[in-house]
C-alpha positions as a printed NumPy array, in Angstrom:
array([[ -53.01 , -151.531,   29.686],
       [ -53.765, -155.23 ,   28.497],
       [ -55.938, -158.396,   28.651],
       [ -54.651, -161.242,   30.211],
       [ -52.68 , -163.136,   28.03 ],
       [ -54.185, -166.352,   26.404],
       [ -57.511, -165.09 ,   26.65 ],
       [ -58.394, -163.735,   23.51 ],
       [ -58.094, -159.904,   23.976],
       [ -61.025, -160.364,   26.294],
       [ -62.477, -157.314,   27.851],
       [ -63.105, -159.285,   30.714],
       [ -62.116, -163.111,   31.936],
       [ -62.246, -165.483,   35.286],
       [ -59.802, -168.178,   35.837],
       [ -59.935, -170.451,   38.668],
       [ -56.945, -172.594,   39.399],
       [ -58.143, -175.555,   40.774],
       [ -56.528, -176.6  ,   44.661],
       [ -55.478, -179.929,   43.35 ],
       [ -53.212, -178.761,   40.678],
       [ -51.818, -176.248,   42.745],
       [ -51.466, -179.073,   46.145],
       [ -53.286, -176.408,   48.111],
       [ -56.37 , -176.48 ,   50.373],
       [ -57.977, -173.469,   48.473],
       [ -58.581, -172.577,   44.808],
       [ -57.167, -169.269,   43.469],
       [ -59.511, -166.907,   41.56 ],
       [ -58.423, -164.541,   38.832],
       [ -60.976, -161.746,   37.843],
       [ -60.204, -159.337,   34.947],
       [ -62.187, -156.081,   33.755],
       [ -61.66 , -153.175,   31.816],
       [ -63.147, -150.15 ,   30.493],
       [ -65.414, -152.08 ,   28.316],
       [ -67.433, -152.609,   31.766],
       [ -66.9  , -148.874,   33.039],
       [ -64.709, -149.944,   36.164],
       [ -61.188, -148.424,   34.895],
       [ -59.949, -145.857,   32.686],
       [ -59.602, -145.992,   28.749],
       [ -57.759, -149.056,   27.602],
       [ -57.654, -149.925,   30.922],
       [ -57.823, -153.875,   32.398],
       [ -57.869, -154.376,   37.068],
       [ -57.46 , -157.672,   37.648],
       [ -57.948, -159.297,   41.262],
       [ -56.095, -162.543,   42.129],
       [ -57.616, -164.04 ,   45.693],
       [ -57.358, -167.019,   47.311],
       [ -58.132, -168.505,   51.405],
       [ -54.522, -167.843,   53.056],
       [ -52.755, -171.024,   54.373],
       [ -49.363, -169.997,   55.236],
       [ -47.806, -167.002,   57.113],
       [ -46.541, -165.44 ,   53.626],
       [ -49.633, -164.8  ,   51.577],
       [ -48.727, -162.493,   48.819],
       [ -46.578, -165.916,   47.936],
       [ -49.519, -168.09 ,   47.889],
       [ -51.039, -165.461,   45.056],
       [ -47.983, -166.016,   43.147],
       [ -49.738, -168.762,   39.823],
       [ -52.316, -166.329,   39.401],
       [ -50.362, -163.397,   39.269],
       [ -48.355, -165.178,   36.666],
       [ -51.24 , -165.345,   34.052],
       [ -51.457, -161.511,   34.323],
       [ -48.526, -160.332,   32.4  ],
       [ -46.869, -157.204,   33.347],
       [ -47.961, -155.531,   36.234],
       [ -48.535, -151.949,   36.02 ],
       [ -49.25 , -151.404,   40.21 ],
       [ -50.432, -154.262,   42.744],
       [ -51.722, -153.688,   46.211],
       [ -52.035, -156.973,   48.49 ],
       [ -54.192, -156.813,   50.787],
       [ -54.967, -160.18 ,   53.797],
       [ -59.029, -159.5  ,   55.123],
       [ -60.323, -161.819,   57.597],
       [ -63.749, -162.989,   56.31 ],
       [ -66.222, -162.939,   59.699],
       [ -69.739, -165.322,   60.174],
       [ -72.614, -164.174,   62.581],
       [ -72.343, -166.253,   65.962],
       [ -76.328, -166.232,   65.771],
       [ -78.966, -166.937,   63.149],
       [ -81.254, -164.148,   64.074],
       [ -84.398, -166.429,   64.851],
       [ -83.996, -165.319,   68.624],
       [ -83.072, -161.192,   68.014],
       [ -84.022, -160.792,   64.969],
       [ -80.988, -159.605,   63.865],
       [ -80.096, -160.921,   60.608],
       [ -76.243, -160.807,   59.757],
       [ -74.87 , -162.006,   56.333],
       [ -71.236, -163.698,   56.134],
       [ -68.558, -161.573,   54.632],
       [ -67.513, -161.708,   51.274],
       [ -64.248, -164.49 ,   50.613],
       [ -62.32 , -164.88 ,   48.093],
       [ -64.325, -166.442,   45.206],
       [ -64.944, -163.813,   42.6  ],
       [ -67.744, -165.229,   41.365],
       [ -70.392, -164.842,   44.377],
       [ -71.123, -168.273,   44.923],
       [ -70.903, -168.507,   48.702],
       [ -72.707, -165.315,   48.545],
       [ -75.499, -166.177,   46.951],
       [ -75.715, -169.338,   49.252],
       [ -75.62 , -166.764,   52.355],
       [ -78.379, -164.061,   50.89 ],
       [ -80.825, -167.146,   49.945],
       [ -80.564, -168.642,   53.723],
       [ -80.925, -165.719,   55.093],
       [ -83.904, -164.74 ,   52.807],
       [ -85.221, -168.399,   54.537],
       [ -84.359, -167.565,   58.052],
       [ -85.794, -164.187,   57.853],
       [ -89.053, -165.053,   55.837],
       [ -89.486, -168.931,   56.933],
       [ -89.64 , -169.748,   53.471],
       [ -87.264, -171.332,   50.464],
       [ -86.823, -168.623,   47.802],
       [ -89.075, -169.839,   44.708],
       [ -86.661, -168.524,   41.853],
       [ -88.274, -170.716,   39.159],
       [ -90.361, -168.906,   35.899],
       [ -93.88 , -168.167,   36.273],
       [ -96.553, -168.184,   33.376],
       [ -97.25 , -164.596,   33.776],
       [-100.8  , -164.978,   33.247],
       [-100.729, -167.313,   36.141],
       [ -99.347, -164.696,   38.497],
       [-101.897, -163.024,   41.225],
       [-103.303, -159.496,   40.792],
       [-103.329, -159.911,   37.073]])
């Protein structure tokens, strides 16, 4: 029923609290949303505070993010393992993405789909803007 605090009334925010400041191994990632983006009910913010677990009480190691969020209306925890492929598909052909971890923001994820795009096609995805005129078939 609110925005994180400190962050202008934003409809939607991501905070990442750096492992340094916190003396941990892993960062912890806030993500916010509301109903501005269609994910929750009217005047509605879900937040998700994540993080790599290093100790045997993880809900504990969540504990500076969930500090930035306010009050608390419900909270689930919830520890996934995040799993790798144990081959790179060039022999099967079986191409297996990583799962997801904790960063919100997709990074590692994008760094899995565009090496698999190169393992499965032999070539480096070419994301760079092309004069459409120079484009084939045109």
């Amino acid at each position: 029923d609110h925005p994180i605090p400190n962050t202008s009334d934003s409809y939607s925010a991501q905070i990442i609290l750096p492992q340094k400041q916190l003396n941990r191994q892993s960062d912890i990632y806030v993500l916010s949303c509301s109903f501005a983006h269609n994910v929750a009910g009217k005047n509605t913010w879900i937040a998700s505070v994540c993080t790599t677990v290093e100790t045997s009480d993880p809900e504990s190691e969540l504990g500076p993010g969930l500090a930035l969020l306010g009050s608390i209306k419900e909270k689930f925890v919830k520890v996934s393992d995040v799993f790798a492929p144990k081959e790179d598909g060039q022999t099967d052909k079986c191409f297996i993405s990583c799962g997801y971890d904790a960063t919100t923001h997709f990074e590692t994820t994008m760094v899995d789909v565009l090496d698999m795009y190169t393992r499965i096609t032999g070539k480096v995805l070419d994301l760079t803007e092309k004069d459409p005129s120079q484009i084939e078939g045109q």
